[in-house]
Amino acid sequence: MNLASLALPALCLALAGCDLHLDDPQELATLAGVAPPAFTALPSTQAPDCSVVLYGDSILNGAYVDHERFMRHPRNPAAELKARRPAWRIDDRTQPGQSLAKLAKGFRTDPRAARVVVIGSGIAEGWAGETVLHNLPWMVHTVRYEGRIPVLTGYARQLPNAFMTPDKMAGRDLVDDEVDELAEDMKVEFADIGEAGPVALADDVHPTSEYSLRLTDRLVAALDRVAPECSQRPAARSTPPPTRAPA
C-alpha cells in the first residue's frame, strides 16, 4: 500500500479548493492502491408485463346466435387464452357487431393500460365491399405511439349460405389479404386465424365452439411470439393415488 496516498485525504481537508471526492469509495481506493469493492447487480424480481386488451367483433368475442339471441361459447377466446396462458391479464373489449369503423371512432381516446393491443375487427367492412386500410394503419401507429405492441388478426372463414353470398365471401378474402400485407409492411405480429380449419359454423356466420378453439390457437401462438415470457402453461394437475375404502 502507498503510505503517501493515505495521507492525501487529510492533506486535502487542510487545503482550500481541494476537489478530492472523499465520499467516493472507488476514488479513495484508487489513491490507496487497492482494488475498489466489486458491486454485483441484484437479479430483477419484477414480474413481466403480461397485459393484453382484445378488440374485436362477435367472432373474437366467441359469440353465436341461437333463436335470435346472442350467446357466448364458455370456452370463448378470452376465457381460453386465460386458461392456456394464465400469466396474461386480459381486458376483453370485444363486442358483437363491432366493425372496424365503429371501433375507430373512439380509438384514439379510449383509455388503455395493456402492454399488447389485439385488433380483430374488420370483417364487416369486407362483407360490405369496403377496405380496412382507411383506419387500420393509423390505429397501429396510435398503439405504437402509446408504447404498446399491436397484434392484428385475420378473419374467420364462412361457408356459402343464404347470408354468406359470393360477394361477401370475396370481400372477406380481400380484407384478410389487406391485413396480412399491412402486418408484413408495418412489421406487426399477425394472427392468421383465417388459416385455421376446417370451417364449422354454429349459424350462418359464427364458428362452432370447436372452430372457435382452432381460431384461438392462432391468437395464442401470436401472443407467444410477441411475449414469450408470458407463455408459461398452467401447471399439470397431478392425479392423486387411489385410496382404499375402509374395511
Short mmCIF file of N, CA, C and O in Angstrom, two decimals, residues 61-112:
data_model
loop_
_atom_site.label_atom_id
_atom_site.label_comp_id
_atom_site.label_asym_id
_atom_site.label_seq_id
_atom_site.Cartn_x
_atom_site.Cartn_y
_atom_site.Cartn_z
N ASN A 61 -65.13 -12.42 -29.92
CA ASN A 61 -65.89 -12.50 -28.68
C ASN A 61 -66.29 -13.94 -28.34
O ASN A 61 -66.57 -14.26 -27.19
N GLY A 62 -66.35 -14.79 -29.37
CA GLY A 62 -66.81 -16.17 -29.17
C GLY A 62 -68.32 -16.29 -29.13
O GLY A 62 -68.86 -17.21 -28.52
N ALA A 63 -69.00 -15.37 -29.81
CA ALA A 63 -70.46 -15.35 -29.78
C ALA A 63 -71.04 -16.14 -30.94
O ALA A 63 -70.36 -16.43 -31.94
N TYR A 64 -72.32 -16.47 -30.82
CA TYR A 64 -73.09 -17.08 -31.89
C TYR A 64 -74.56 -16.76 -31.62
O TYR A 64 -74.93 -16.26 -30.55
N VAL A 65 -75.40 -17.02 -32.60
CA VAL A 65 -76.82 -16.69 -32.48
C VAL A 65 -77.62 -17.97 -32.30
O VAL A 65 -77.46 -18.93 -33.05
N ASP A 66 -78.47 -17.95 -31.29
CA ASP A 66 -79.35 -19.08 -31.01
C ASP A 66 -80.76 -18.53 -30.79
O ASP A 66 -80.99 -17.82 -29.80
N HIS A 67 -81.66 -18.85 -31.70
CA HIS A 67 -83.04 -18.34 -31.62
C HIS A 67 -83.06 -16.81 -31.47
O HIS A 67 -83.71 -16.25 -30.58
N GLU A 68 -82.30 -16.15 -32.36
CA GLU A 68 -82.25 -14.69 -32.44
C GLU A 68 -81.66 -14.03 -31.20
O GLU A 68 -81.82 -12.83 -30.99
N ARG A 69 -80.95 -14.78 -30.40
CA ARG A 69 -80.27 -14.22 -29.23
C ARG A 69 -78.78 -14.53 -29.32
O ARG A 69 -78.39 -15.63 -29.71
N PHE A 70 -77.97 -13.51 -28.99
CA PHE A 70 -76.53 -13.74 -28.94
C PHE A 70 -76.18 -14.56 -27.71
O PHE A 70 -76.56 -14.22 -26.59
N MET A 71 -75.48 -15.64 -27.94
CA MET A 71 -74.95 -16.47 -26.88
C MET A 71 -73.42 -16.42 -26.99
O MET A 71 -72.87 -15.91 -27.97
N ARG A 72 -72.75 -16.95 -25.96
CA ARG A 72 -71.29 -16.94 -25.98
C ARG A 72 -70.76 -18.30 -25.56
O ARG A 72 -71.19 -18.85 -24.55
N HIS A 73 -69.84 -18.82 -26.36
CA HIS A 73 -69.25 -20.10 -26.02
C HIS A 73 -68.54 -19.98 -24.67
O HIS A 73 -67.80 -19.02 -24.43
N PRO A 74 -68.73 -20.94 -23.77
CA PRO A 74 -68.00 -20.89 -22.49
C PRO A 74 -66.48 -20.84 -22.69
O PRO A 74 -65.78 -20.12 -21.99
N ARG A 75 -65.99 -21.58 -23.67
CA ARG A 75 -64.56 -21.54 -23.99
C ARG A 75 -64.31 -20.54 -25.11
O ARG A 75 -63.77 -20.86 -26.17
N ASN A 76 -64.71 -19.31 -24.87
CA ASN A 76 -64.51 -18.25 -25.85
C ASN A 76 -63.03 -17.85 -25.86
O ASN A 76 -62.26 -18.24 -24.97
N PRO A 77 -62.59 -17.07 -26.87
CA PRO A 77 -61.16 -16.77 -26.96
C PRO A 77 -60.54 -16.15 -25.71
O PRO A 77 -59.44 -16.54 -25.31
N ALA A 78 -61.23 -15.21 -25.07
CA ALA A 78 -60.65 -14.60 -23.86
C ALA A 78 -60.52 -15.62 -22.74
O ALA A 78 -59.48 -15.70 -22.07
N ALA A 79 -61.57 -16.41 -22.53
CA ALA A 79 -61.52 -17.42 -21.47
C ALA A 79 -60.48 -18.50 -21.77
O ALA A 79 -59.75 -18.95 -20.88
N GLU A 80 -60.39 -18.89 -23.02
CA GLU A 80 -59.45 -19.95 -23.39
C GLU A 80 -58.01 -19.45 -23.29
O GLU A 80 -57.12 -20.20 -22.87
N LEU A 81 -57.78 -18.20 -23.69
CA LEU A 81 -56.44 -17.63 -23.54
C LEU A 81 -56.01 -17.65 -22.07
O LEU A 81 -54.88 -18.02 -21.74
N LYS A 82 -56.91 -17.25 -21.19
CA LYS A 82 -56.58 -17.23 -19.76
C LYS A 82 -56.32 -18.64 -19.24
O LYS A 82 -55.42 -18.85 -18.41
N ALA A 83 -57.10 -19.61 -19.73
CA ALA A 83 -56.91 -20.99 -19.28
C ALA A 83 -55.58 -21.57 -19.76
O ALA A 83 -54.90 -22.30 -19.03
N ARG A 84 -55.19 -21.22 -20.98
CA ARG A 84 -53.96 -21.79 -21.53
C ARG A 84 -52.71 -21.02 -21.12
O ARG A 84 -51.62 -21.60 -21.00
N ARG A 85 -52.86 -19.72 -20.93
CA ARG A 85 -51.72 -18.87 -20.57
C ARG A 85 -52.13 -18.01 -19.37
O ARG A 85 -52.47 -16.83 -19.51
N PRO A 86 -52.11 -18.59 -18.18
CA PRO A 86 -52.66 -17.90 -17.01
C PRO A 86 -51.92 -16.62 -16.64
O PRO A 86 -52.45 -15.82 -15.86
N ALA A 87 -50.72 -16.40 -17.16
CA ALA A 87 -50.00 -15.17 -16.83
C ALA A 87 -50.65 -13.93 -17.42
O ALA A 87 -50.48 -12.82 -16.90
N TRP A 88 -51.41 -14.10 -18.50
CA TRP A 88 -52.00 -12.93 -19.15
C TRP A 88 -53.12 -12.33 -18.32
O TRP A 88 -54.00 -13.04 -17.83
N ARG A 89 -53.08 -11.01 -18.18
CA ARG A 89 -54.19 -10.24 -17.61
C ARG A 89 -54.96 -9.66 -18.79
O ARG A 89 -54.43 -8.82 -19.53
N ILE A 90 -56.20 -10.08 -18.96
CA ILE A 90 -56.94 -9.82 -20.19
C ILE A 90 -58.02 -8.78 -19.96
O ILE A 90 -58.87 -8.93 -19.08
N ASP A 91 -57.97 -7.73 -20.78
CA ASP A 91 -59.02 -6.71 -20.81
C ASP A 91 -59.84 -6.99 -22.08
O ASP A 91 -59.44 -6.63 -23.18
N ASP A 92 -60.95 -7.66 -21.91
CA ASP A 92 -61.75 -8.12 -23.04
C ASP A 92 -62.76 -7.04 -23.45
O ASP A 92 -63.76 -6.82 -22.78
N ARG A 93 -62.48 -6.36 -24.55
CA ARG A 93 -63.37 -5.31 -25.06
C ARG A 93 -64.03 -5.72 -26.38
O ARG A 93 -64.47 -4.86 -27.16
N THR A 94 -64.07 -7.01 -26.64
CA THR A 94 -64.74 -7.48 -27.85
C THR A 94 -66.25 -7.28 -27.71
O THR A 94 -66.80 -7.39 -26.62
N GLN A 95 -66.89 -6.98 -28.84
CA GLN A 95 -68.33 -6.73 -28.85
C GLN A 95 -68.94 -7.27 -30.14
O GLN A 95 -68.43 -6.96 -31.23
N PRO A 96 -70.00 -8.04 -30.06
CA PRO A 96 -70.69 -8.44 -31.28
C PRO A 96 -71.10 -7.20 -32.08
O PRO A 96 -71.61 -6.22 -31.52
N GLY A 97 -70.87 -7.24 -33.37
CA GLY A 97 -71.23 -6.13 -34.24
C GLY A 97 -70.23 -5.00 -34.27
O GLY A 97 -70.51 -3.95 -34.86
N GLN A 98 -69.08 -5.17 -33.67
CA GLN A 98 -68.08 -4.10 -33.63
C GLN A 98 -67.27 -4.08 -34.92
O GLN A 98 -66.28 -4.77 -35.08
N SER A 99 -67.72 -3.27 -35.87
CA SER A 99 -66.97 -3.12 -37.11
C SER A 99 -65.70 -2.31 -36.83
O SER A 99 -65.57 -1.66 -35.78
N LEU A 100 -64.79 -2.31 -37.76
CA LEU A 100 -63.57 -1.52 -37.59
C LEU A 100 -63.90 -0.03 -37.56
O LEU A 100 -63.29 0.74 -36.80
N ALA A 101 -64.87 0.39 -38.35
CA ALA A 101 -65.26 1.81 -38.36
C ALA A 101 -65.82 2.24 -37.00
O ALA A 101 -65.51 3.33 -36.51
N LYS A 102 -66.63 1.39 -36.39
CA LYS A 102 -67.16 1.71 -35.05
C LYS A 102 -66.03 1.78 -34.03
O LYS A 102 -65.99 2.68 -33.18
N LEU A 103 -65.12 0.82 -34.10
CA LEU A 103 -64.00 0.82 -33.17
C LEU A 103 -63.13 2.05 -33.35
O LEU A 103 -62.65 2.63 -32.36
N ALA A 104 -62.93 2.47 -34.60
CA ALA A 104 -62.04 3.59 -34.87
C ALA A 104 -62.55 4.91 -34.31
O ALA A 104 -61.75 5.80 -33.99
N LYS A 105 -63.86 5.06 -34.19
CA LYS A 105 -64.42 6.36 -33.77
C LYS A 105 -63.85 6.86 -32.46
O LYS A 105 -63.56 8.03 -32.31
N GLY A 106 -63.72 5.99 -31.50
CA GLY A 106 -63.19 6.43 -30.21
C GLY A 106 -61.85 5.83 -29.86
O GLY A 106 -61.43 5.89 -28.69
N PHE A 107 -61.15 5.29 -30.85
CA PHE A 107 -59.95 4.51 -30.56
C PHE A 107 -58.83 5.37 -29.98
O PHE A 107 -58.13 4.95 -29.06
N ARG A 108 -58.66 6.57 -30.52
CA ARG A 108 -57.55 7.42 -30.05
C ARG A 108 -57.70 7.80 -28.58
O ARG A 108 -56.71 7.96 -27.87
N THR A 109 -58.92 7.99 -28.13
CA THR A 109 -59.14 8.46 -26.76
C THR A 109 -59.55 7.35 -25.80
O THR A 109 -59.75 7.61 -24.62
N ASP A 110 -59.67 6.13 -26.31
CA ASP A 110 -60.06 5.03 -25.45
C ASP A 110 -58.92 4.74 -24.48
O ASP A 110 -57.81 4.43 -24.92
N PRO A 111 -59.14 4.84 -23.17
CA PRO A 111 -58.03 4.62 -22.23
C PRO A 111 -57.59 3.16 -22.22
O PRO A 111 -58.41 2.25 -22.12
N ARG A 112 -56.28 2.95 -22.35
CA ARG A 112 -55.71 1.61 -22.38
C ARG A 112 -54.51 1.57 -21.44
O ARG A 112 -53.75 2.54 -21.38
#
